[in-house]
Amino acid sequence: MLGKPQYVALSEFRFRLAQFLHFSEAAARAEGITPAQYLLLLHVQGFPGRAWATVGELAGRLQASHQGTAALVQRCERNGLVVKRRGRSDARCVEIRLTPRARSLVRRIARCHAQALAQMDVVFRAASSAGDSVTRPPRRNARNLD
């Protein structure tokens, strides 16, 4: 069961998370792009192992529909933030790549985010330790079940 200190820690975490999200949205708008555009650019820049991503992969990262993500990619393309390129090894694959302008935007906005996240380190630790004192029911051994 959770006690008061755990609820306090979880409440503080949710409060700080909401603050961070508002900060993130404002940082994107201050650079002249929407929060959704920033997230798409961030996910392309941060995609593991390569400098591009597909619409399907970005939809997964954004937790959005394929159609909605494709529309967001089109808006970013019209605004000169991404380019689409046929895959070199598989022509059926469309690679979404950042333009130099987009890489610069992501770098500036992410720098602000890194500073804000560093300030939240104490909150993350408190929230993750909130679950440490939760009493969990003992595991039942399958052989002991009747």
Tab-separated table of N, CA and C in Angstrom:
chain	number	residue	atom	x	y	z
A	1	MET	N	0.824	-1.179	0.000
A	1	MET	CA	0.000	0.000	0.000
A	1	MET	C	0.871	1.246	0.000
A	2	LEU	N	0.409	2.273	-0.700
A	2	LEU	CA	1.146	3.527	-0.722
A	2	LEU	C	0.828	4.338	0.525
A	3	GLY	N	1.838	4.989	1.040
A	3	GLY	CA	1.651	5.889	2.167
A	3	GLY	C	1.694	7.329	1.689
A	4	LYS	N	1.486	8.242	2.594
A	4	LYS	CA	1.468	9.660	2.269
A	4	LYS	C	2.745	10.114	1.550
A	5	PRO	N	3.935	9.717	2.007
A	5	PRO	CA	5.159	10.173	1.312
A	5	PRO	C	5.200	9.745	-0.160
A	6	GLN	N	4.668	8.560	-0.465
A	6	GLN	CA	4.664	8.106	-1.849
A	6	GLN	C	3.690	8.927	-2.689
A	7	TYR	N	2.526	9.232	-2.113
A	7	TYR	CA	1.576	10.072	-2.836
A	7	TYR	C	2.151	11.466	-3.069
A	8	VAL	N	2.835	12.002	-2.072
A	8	VAL	CA	3.466	13.317	-2.215
A	8	VAL	C	4.491	13.273	-3.345
A	9	ALA	N	5.328	12.234	-3.362
A	9	ALA	CA	6.360	12.119	-4.398
A	9	ALA	C	5.739	11.978	-5.789
A	10	LEU	N	4.710	11.147	-5.908
A	10	LEU	CA	4.063	10.971	-7.203
A	10	LEU	C	3.349	12.239	-7.653
A	11	SER	N	2.721	12.937	-6.721
A	11	SER	CA	2.062	14.201	-7.040
A	11	SER	C	3.082	15.232	-7.526
A	12	GLU	N	4.199	15.310	-6.837
A	12	GLU	CA	5.256	16.254	-7.227
A	12	GLU	C	5.794	15.909	-8.612
A	13	PHE	N	5.976	14.613	-8.862
A	13	PHE	CA	6.453	14.182	-10.173
A	13	PHE	C	5.492	14.608	-11.275
A	14	ARG	N	4.183	14.352	-11.098
A	14	ARG	CA	3.190	14.730	-12.110
A	14	ARG	C	3.153	16.241	-12.302
A	15	PHE	N	3.250	16.995	-11.202
A	15	PHE	CA	3.275	18.460	-11.277
A	15	PHE	C	4.475	18.928	-12.089
A	16	ARG	N	5.650	18.390	-11.769
A	16	ARG	CA	6.875	18.794	-12.470
A	16	ARG	C	6.848	18.347	-13.926
A	17	LEU	N	6.274	17.192	-14.188
A	17	LEU	CA	6.160	16.711	-15.558
A	17	LEU	C	5.278	17.659	-16.379
A	18	ALA	N	4.160	18.080	-15.809
A	18	ALA	CA	3.274	19.025	-16.491
A	18	ALA	C	4.000	20.348	-16.734
A	19	GLN	N	4.760	20.815	-15.744
A	19	GLN	CA	5.546	22.040	-15.921
A	19	GLN	C	6.532	21.880	-17.067
A	20	PHE	N	7.215	20.731	-17.098
A	20	PHE	CA	8.192	20.482	-18.150
A	20	PHE	C	7.527	20.474	-19.519
A	21	LEU	N	6.370	19.839	-19.639
A	21	LEU	CA	5.679	19.790	-20.922
A	21	LEU	C	5.260	21.182	-21.380
A	22	HIS	N	4.792	22.009	-20.451
A	22	HIS	CA	4.442	23.398	-20.809
A	22	HIS	C	5.689	24.163	-21.240
A	23	PHE	N	6.774	23.966	-20.520
A	23	PHE	CA	8.043	24.595	-20.881
A	23	PHE	C	8.471	24.150	-22.279
A	24	SER	N	8.365	22.858	-22.546
A	24	SER	CA	8.768	22.300	-23.836
A	24	SER	C	7.949	22.903	-24.976
A	25	GLU	N	6.646	22.996	-24.774
A	25	GLU	CA	5.780	23.583	-25.797
A	25	GLU	C	6.144	25.035	-26.059
A	26	ALA	N	6.400	25.784	-24.998
A	26	ALA	CA	6.772	27.191	-25.145
A	26	ALA	C	8.126	27.338	-25.846
A	27	ALA	N	9.065	26.453	-25.542
A	27	ALA	CA	10.389	26.503	-26.173
A	27	ALA	C	10.274	26.270	-27.678
A	28	ALA	N	9.425	25.332	-28.075
A	28	ALA	CA	9.223	25.060	-29.507
A	28	ALA	C	8.581	26.265	-30.186
A	29	ARG	N	7.540	26.798	-29.574
A	29	ARG	CA	6.856	27.964	-30.163
A	29	ARG	C	7.778	29.174	-30.267
A	30	ALA	N	8.651	29.348	-29.281
A	30	ALA	CA	9.595	30.469	-29.312
A	30	ALA	C	10.551	30.356	-30.499
A	31	GLU	N	10.769	29.153	-30.990
A	31	GLU	CA	11.639	28.938	-32.153
A	31	GLU	C	10.841	28.934	-33.462
A	32	GLY	N	9.516	29.158	-33.361
A	32	GLY	CA	8.695	29.271	-34.560
A	32	GLY	C	8.145	27.964	-35.106
A	33	ILE	N	8.163	26.908	-34.286
A	33	ILE	CA	7.565	25.643	-34.721
A	33	ILE	C	6.566	25.171	-33.668
A	34	THR	N	5.733	24.235	-34.063
A	34	THR	CA	4.744	23.719	-33.112
A	34	THR	C	5.391	22.655	-32.228
A	35	PRO	N	4.797	22.392	-31.071
A	35	PRO	CA	5.320	21.310	-30.224
A	35	PRO	C	5.361	19.966	-30.954
A	36	ALA	N	4.351	19.675	-31.766
A	36	ALA	CA	4.330	18.407	-32.508
A	36	ALA	C	5.479	18.352	-33.517
A	37	GLN	N	5.753	19.467	-34.176
A	37	GLN	CA	6.877	19.508	-35.110
A	37	GLN	C	8.190	19.271	-34.377
A	38	TYR	N	8.345	19.893	-33.215
A	38	TYR	CA	9.572	19.676	-32.446
A	38	TYR	C	9.740	18.206	-32.077
A	39	LEU	N	8.664	17.570	-31.625
A	39	LEU	CA	8.760	16.159	-31.251
A	39	LEU	C	9.143	15.292	-32.444
A	40	LEU	N	8.560	15.570	-33.604
A	40	LEU	CA	8.914	14.808	-34.787
A	40	LEU	C	10.401	14.991	-35.103
A	41	LEU	N	10.875	16.233	-35.085
A	41	LEU	CA	12.285	16.509	-35.367
A	41	LEU	C	13.188	15.830	-34.338
A	42	LEU	N	12.803	15.904	-33.081
A	42	LEU	CA	13.585	15.278	-32.017
A	42	LEU	C	13.683	13.767	-32.230
A	43	HIS	N	12.573	13.153	-32.611
A	43	HIS	CA	12.572	11.704	-32.799
A	43	HIS	C	13.390	11.283	-34.022
A	44	VAL	N	13.413	12.108	-35.055
A	44	VAL	CA	14.287	11.797	-36.189
A	44	VAL	C	15.744	11.942	-35.745
A	45	GLN	N	16.065	13.055	-35.110
A	45	GLN	CA	17.442	13.303	-34.659
A	45	GLN	C	17.906	12.241	-33.661
A	46	GLY	N	17.003	11.799	-32.805
A	46	GLY	CA	17.363	10.852	-31.763
A	46	GLY	C	17.081	9.406	-32.111
A	47	PHE	N	16.772	9.119	-33.369
A	47	PHE	CA	16.462	7.738	-33.715
A	47	PHE	C	17.714	6.888	-33.569
A	48	PRO	N	17.624	5.768	-32.868
A	48	PRO	CA	18.811	4.941	-32.594
A	48	PRO	C	19.449	4.364	-33.861
A	49	GLY	N	20.740	4.555	-33.991
A	49	GLY	CA	21.508	3.884	-35.018
A	49	GLY	C	21.556	4.502	-36.392
A	50	ARG	N	20.781	5.557	-36.623
A	50	ARG	CA	20.832	6.183	-37.947
A	50	ARG	C	20.298	7.604	-37.900
A	51	ALA	N	20.457	8.330	-38.999
A	51	ALA	CA	20.091	9.745	-39.052
A	51	ALA	C	18.752	9.983	-39.731
A	52	TRP	N	17.932	8.972	-39.822
A	52	TRP	CA	16.622	9.100	-40.450
A	52	TRP	C	15.656	8.120	-39.793
A	53	ALA	N	14.363	8.290	-40.113
A	53	ALA	CA	13.338	7.376	-39.614
A	53	ALA	C	12.222	7.304	-40.647
A	54	THR	N	11.420	6.262	-40.568
A	54	THR	CA	10.264	6.131	-41.453
A	54	THR	C	9.037	6.736	-40.772
A	55	VAL	N	8.010	6.962	-41.554
A	55	VAL	CA	6.764	7.490	-40.992
A	55	VAL	C	6.211	6.532	-39.945
A	56	GLY	N	6.254	5.238	-40.229
A	56	GLY	CA	5.750	4.247	-39.271
A	56	GLY	C	6.518	4.271	-37.960
A	57	GLU	N	7.833	4.379	-38.048
A	57	GLU	CA	8.648	4.450	-36.835
A	57	GLU	C	8.350	5.717	-36.043
A	58	LEU	N	8.177	6.822	-36.759
A	58	LEU	CA	7.865	8.086	-36.083
A	58	LEU	C	6.474	8.035	-35.453
A	59	ALA	N	5.539	7.394	-36.125
A	59	ALA	CA	4.185	7.248	-35.551
A	59	ALA	C	4.265	6.501	-34.232
A	60	GLY	N	5.085	5.472	-34.182
A	60	GLY	CA	5.256	4.736	-32.929
A	60	GLY	C	5.853	5.593	-31.842
A	61	ARG	N	6.874	6.351	-32.183
A	61	ARG	CA	7.517	7.229	-31.196
A	61	ARG	C	6.565	8.315	-30.706
A	62	LEU	N	5.754	8.835	-31.621
A	62	LEU	CA	4.825	9.912	-31.268
A	62	LEU	C	3.538	9.392	-30.639
A	63	GLN	N	3.349	8.056	-30.674
A	63	GLN	CA	2.108	7.461	-30.188
A	63	GLN	C	0.928	8.052	-30.950
A	64	ALA	N	1.082	8.141	-32.269
A	64	ALA	CA	0.077	8.754	-33.134
A	64	ALA	C	-0.245	7.801	-34.279
A	65	SER	N	-1.283	8.105	-35.006
A	65	SER	CA	-1.657	7.277	-36.149
A	65	SER	C	-0.662	7.500	-37.294
A	66	HIS	N	-0.609	6.528	-38.169
A	66	HIS	CA	0.251	6.632	-39.351
A	66	HIS	C	-0.182	7.825	-40.205
A	67	GLN	N	-1.500	7.975	-40.404
A	67	GLN	CA	-2.017	9.062	-41.232
A	67	GLN	C	-1.697	10.428	-40.627
A	68	GLY	N	-1.892	10.556	-39.320
A	68	GLY	CA	-1.595	11.822	-38.655
A	68	GLY	C	-0.117	12.168	-38.725
A	69	THR	N	0.725	11.144	-38.583
A	69	THR	CA	2.161	11.365	-38.653
A	69	THR	C	2.578	11.737	-40.072
A	70	ALA	N	1.984	11.091	-41.068
A	70	ALA	CA	2.282	11.426	-42.464
A	70	ALA	C	1.912	12.880	-42.753
A	71	ALA	N	0.784	13.327	-42.219
A	71	ALA	CA	0.376	14.730	-42.406
A	71	ALA	C	1.358	15.685	-41.717
A	72	LEU	N	1.823	15.315	-40.534
A	72	LEU	CA	2.808	16.134	-39.817
A	72	LEU	C	4.113	16.196	-40.599
A	73	VAL	N	4.535	15.076	-41.165
A	73	VAL	CA	5.747	15.048	-41.989
A	73	VAL	C	5.569	15.978	-43.191
A	74	GLN	N	4.406	15.952	-43.818
A	74	GLN	CA	4.148	16.826	-44.968
A	74	GLN	C	4.241	18.295	-44.572
A	75	ARG	N	3.685	18.647	-43.412
A	75	ARG	CA	3.767	20.049	-42.961
A	75	ARG	C	5.225	20.435	-42.702
A	76	CYS	N	5.969	19.526	-42.088
A	76	CYS	CA	7.390	19.796	-41.832
A	76	CYS	C	8.159	19.929	-43.139
A	77	GLU	N	7.794	19.120	-44.114
A	77	GLU	CA	8.455	19.201	-45.424
A	77	GLU	C	8.154	20.541	-46.087
A	78	ARG	N	6.898	20.977	-46.041
A	78	ARG	CA	6.528	22.285	-46.612
A	78	ARG	C	7.262	23.432	-45.925
A	79	ASN	N	7.551	23.272	-44.630
A	79	ASN	CA	8.243	24.318	-43.869
A	79	ASN	C	9.766	24.204	-43.941
A	80	GLY	N	10.255	23.297	-44.765
A	80	GLY	CA	11.692	23.168	-44.951
A	80	GLY	C	12.420	22.537	-43.779
A	81	LEU	N	11.724	21.688	-43.009
A	81	LEU	CA	12.331	21.057	-41.836
A	81	LEU	C	12.806	19.638	-42.103
A	82	VAL	N	12.133	18.943	-43.020
A	82	VAL	CA	12.531	17.573	-43.352
A	82	VAL	C	12.529	17.395	-44.867
A	83	VAL	N	13.250	16.376	-45.284
A	83	VAL	CA	13.194	15.933	-46.675
A	83	VAL	C	12.886	14.446	-46.664
A	84	LYS	N	12.165	14.011	-47.696
A	84	LYS	CA	11.861	12.589	-47.845
A	84	LYS	C	12.749	12.045	-48.955
A	85	ARG	N	13.293	10.859	-48.704
A	85	ARG	CA	14.172	10.224	-49.685
A	85	ARG	C	13.857	8.740	-49.739
A	86	ARG	N	13.833	8.207	-50.956
A	86	ARG	CA	13.655	6.764	-51.119
A	86	ARG	C	14.838	6.046	-50.503
A	87	GLY	N	14.579	4.921	-49.868
A	87	GLY	CA	15.644	4.145	-49.240
A	87	GLY	C	16.659	3.658	-50.256
A	88	ARG	N	17.907	3.677	-49.868
A	88	ARG	CA	18.973	3.219	-50.772
A	88	ARG	C	18.918	1.704	-50.952
A	89	SER	N	18.685	0.985	-49.868
A	89	SER	CA	18.678	-0.480	-49.956
A	89	SER	C	17.287	-1.034	-50.270
A	90	ASP	N	16.244	-0.246	-50.000
A	90	ASP	CA	14.871	-0.690	-50.250
A	90	ASP	C	14.074	0.517	-50.736
A	91	ALA	N	13.780	0.560	-52.029
A	91	ALA	CA	13.092	1.711	-52.625
A	91	ALA	C	11.670	1.875	-52.106
A	92	ARG	N	11.121	0.826	-51.472
A	92	ARG	CA	9.770	0.951	-50.894
A	92	ARG	C	9.783	1.778	-49.622
A	93	CYS	N	10.948	1.906	-49.021
A	93	CYS	CA	11.107	2.627	-47.755
A	93	CYS	C	11.348	4.112	-48.031
A	94	VAL	N	10.624	4.963	-47.329
A	94	VAL	CA	10.832	6.409	-47.453
A	94	VAL	C	11.506	6.891	-46.174
A	95	GLU	N	12.703	7.445	-46.345
A	95	GLU	CA	13.472	7.945	-45.212
A	95	GLU	C	13.106	9.410	-44.967
A	96	ILE	N	12.806	9.725	-43.717
A	96	ILE	CA	12.548	11.111	-43.315
A	96	ILE	C	13.842	11.620	-42.692
A	97	ARG	N	14.388	12.679	-43.267
A	97	ARG	CA	15.667	13.235	-42.802
A	97	ARG	C	15.497	14.720	-42.470
A	98	LEU	N	16.271	15.171	-41.499
A	98	LEU	CA	16.230	16.581	-41.110
A	98	LEU	C	17.051	17.431	-42.067
A	99	THR	N	16.592	18.652	-42.276
A	99	THR	CA	17.377	19.626	-43.024
A	99	THR	C	18.374	20.268	-42.049
A	100	PRO	N	19.386	20.941	-42.556
A	100	PRO	CA	20.314	21.636	-41.653
A	100	PRO	C	19.590	22.629	-40.718
A	101	ARG	N	18.582	23.304	-41.233
A	101	ARG	CA	17.796	24.243	-40.407
A	101	ARG	C	17.131	23.501	-39.243
A	102	ALA	N	16.548	22.338	-39.531
A	102	ALA	CA	15.874	21.556	-38.491
A	102	ALA	C	16.870	21.051	-37.456
A	103	ARG	N	18.026	20.598	-37.899
A	103	ARG	CA	19.050	20.126	-36.946
A	103	ARG	C	19.462	21.255	-36.001
A	104	SER	N	19.568	22.449	-36.538
A	104	SER	CA	19.916	23.608	-35.709
A	104	SER	C	18.810	23.921	-34.697
A	105	LEU	N	17.559	23.865	-35.141
A	105	LEU	CA	16.418	24.093	-34.241
A	105	LEU	C	16.398	23.063	-33.114
A	106	VAL	N	16.537	21.800	-33.471
A	106	VAL	CA	16.508	20.736	-32.469
A	106	VAL	C	17.633	20.939	-31.464
A	107	ARG	N	18.805	21.284	-31.957
A	107	ARG	CA	19.956	21.487	-31.068
A	107	ARG	C	19.659	22.596	-30.049
A	108	ARG	N	19.122	23.721	-30.525
A	108	ARG	CA	18.834	24.844	-29.613
A	108	ARG	C	17.766	24.482	-28.584
A	109	ILE	N	16.684	23.886	-29.053
A	109	ILE	CA	15.580	23.557	-28.140
A	109	ILE	C	16.011	22.460	-27.166
A	110	ALA	N	16.708	21.445	-27.660
A	110	ALA	CA	17.142	20.344	-26.795
A	110	ALA	C	18.113	20.828	-25.722
A	111	ARG	N	18.944	21.803	-26.046
A	111	ARG	CA	19.866	22.354	-25.046
A	111	ARG	C	19.077	22.926	-23.862
A	112	CYS	N	18.008	23.648	-24.151
A	112	CYS	CA	17.140	24.189	-23.084
A	112	CYS	C	16.498	23.052	-22.287
A	113	HIS	N	16.060	22.013	-22.989
A	113	HIS	CA	15.434	20.874	-22.331
A	113	HIS	C	16.405	20.148	-21.410
A	114	ALA	N	17.627	19.997	-21.849
A	114	ALA	CA	18.625	19.295	-21.036
A	114	ALA	C	18.831	20.021	-19.712
A	115	GLN	N	18.864	21.338	-19.753
A	115	GLN	CA	19.024	22.111	-18.519
A	115	GLN	C	17.814	21.923	-17.606
A	116	ALA	N	16.621	21.954	-18.178
A	116	ALA	CA	15.406	21.782	-17.373
A	116	ALA	C	15.338	20.376	-16.776
A	117	LEU	N	15.741	19.377	-17.544
A	117	LEU	CA	15.722	18.002	-17.033
A	117	LEU	C	16.736	17.801	-15.913
A	118	ALA	N	17.880	18.450	-16.027
A	118	ALA	CA	18.889	18.335	-14.971
A	118	ALA	C	18.330	18.847	-13.645
A	119	GLN	N	17.509	19.872	-13.699
A	119	GLN	CA	16.908	20.426	-12.482
A	119	GLN	C	15.851	19.478	-11.908
A	120	MET	N	15.337	18.569	-12.723
A	120	MET	CA	14.293	17.646	-12.265
A	120	MET	C	14.858	16.337	-11.731
A	121	ASP	N	16.157	16.181	-11.725
A	121	ASP	CA	16.785	14.935	-11.309
A	121	ASP	C	16.301	14.485	-9.930
A	122	VAL	N	16.212	15.407	-9.006
A	122	VAL	CA	15.778	15.086	-7.642
A	122	VAL	C	14.336	14.574	-7.642
A	123	VAL	N	13.488	15.146	-8.510
A	123	VAL	CA	12.089	14.727	-8.583
A	123	VAL	C	12.000	13.315	-9.163
A	124	PHE	N	12.807	13.026	-10.194
A	124	PHE	CA	12.803	11.682	-10.770
A	124	PHE	C	13.218	10.644	-9.738
A	125	ARG	N	14.242	10.964	-8.976
A	125	ARG	CA	14.708	10.013	-7.959
A	125	ARG	C	13.634	9.781	-6.903
A	126	ALA	N	12.969	10.849	-6.479
A	126	ALA	CA	11.930	10.719	-5.454
A	126	ALA	C	10.756	9.892	-5.974
A	127	ALA	N	10.358	10.138	-7.222
A	127	ALA	CA	9.226	9.402	-7.786
A	127	ALA	C	9.566	7.929	-7.974
A	128	SER	N	10.786	7.647	-8.404
A	128	SER	CA	11.138	6.240	-8.614
A	128	SER	C	11.299	5.509	-7.282
A	129	SER	N	11.720	6.211	-6.255
A	129	SER	CA	11.839	5.550	-4.957
A	129	SER	C	10.479	5.412	-4.272
A	130	ALA	N	9.473	6.130	-4.750
A	130	ALA	CA	8.136	6.035	-4.160
A	130	ALA	C	7.595	4.614	-4.290
A	131	GLY	N	7.955	3.951	-5.369
A	131	GLY	CA	7.483	2.586	-5.562
A	131	GLY	C	8.259	1.562	-4.761
A	132	ASP	N	9.419	1.933	-4.232
A	132	ASP	CA	10.249	0.985	-3.488
A	132	ASP	C	9.584	0.477	-2.222
A	133	SER	N	8.785	1.320	-1.593
A	133	SER	CA	8.211	0.903	-0.314
A	133	SER	C	6.797	0.353	-0.464
A	134	VAL	N	6.364	0.162	-1.706
A	134	VAL	CA	5.040	-0.421	-1.927
A	134	VAL	C	5.087	-1.893	-1.536
A	135	THR	N	4.128	-2.283	-0.751
A	135	THR	CA	4.058	-3.678	-0.332
A	135	THR	C	3.448	-4.493	-1.461
A	136	ARG	N	4.187	-5.445	-1.940
A	136	ARG	CA	3.706	-6.301	-3.017
A	136	ARG	C	3.302	-7.647	-2.427
A	137	PRO	N	2.237	-8.235	-2.962
A	137	PRO	CA	1.844	-9.561	-2.466
A	137	PRO	C	2.920	-10.573	-2.830
A	138	PRO	N	3.129	-11.584	-2.005
A	138	PRO	CA	4.151	-12.591	-2.305
A	138	PRO	C	3.783	-13.350	-3.569
A	139	ARG	N	4.804	-13.744	-4.325
A	139	ARG	CA	4.570	-14.538	-5.527
A	139	ARG	C	4.144	-15.938	-5.125
A	140	ARG	N	3.213	-16.467	-5.875
A	140	ARG	CA	2.755	-17.817	-5.615
A	140	ARG	C	3.488	-18.751	-6.553
A	141	ASN	N	3.934	-19.804	-6.033
A	141	ASN	CA	4.606	-20.829	-6.830
A	141	ASN	C	3.520	-21.634	-7.541
A	142	ALA	N	3.672	-21.792	-8.856
A	142	ALA	CA	2.646	-22.485	-9.654
A	142	ALA	C	2.415	-23.908	-9.166
A	143	ARG	N	3.442	-24.539	-8.621
A	143	ARG	CA	3.285	-25.920	-8.142
A	143	ARG	C	2.440	-25.994	-6.884
A	144	ASN	N	2.324	-24.890	-6.151
A	144	ASN	CA	1.565	-24.909	-4.906
A	144	ASN	C	0.091	-24.564	-5.104
A	145	LEU	N	-0.302	-24.254	-6.332
A	145	LEU	CA	-1.698	-23.878	-6.577
A	145	LEU	C	-2.567	-25.123	-6.624
A	146	ASP	N	-3.731	-25.046	-6.029
A	146	ASP	CA	-4.664	-26.187	-6.029
A	146	ASP	C	-5.688	-26.019	-7.104
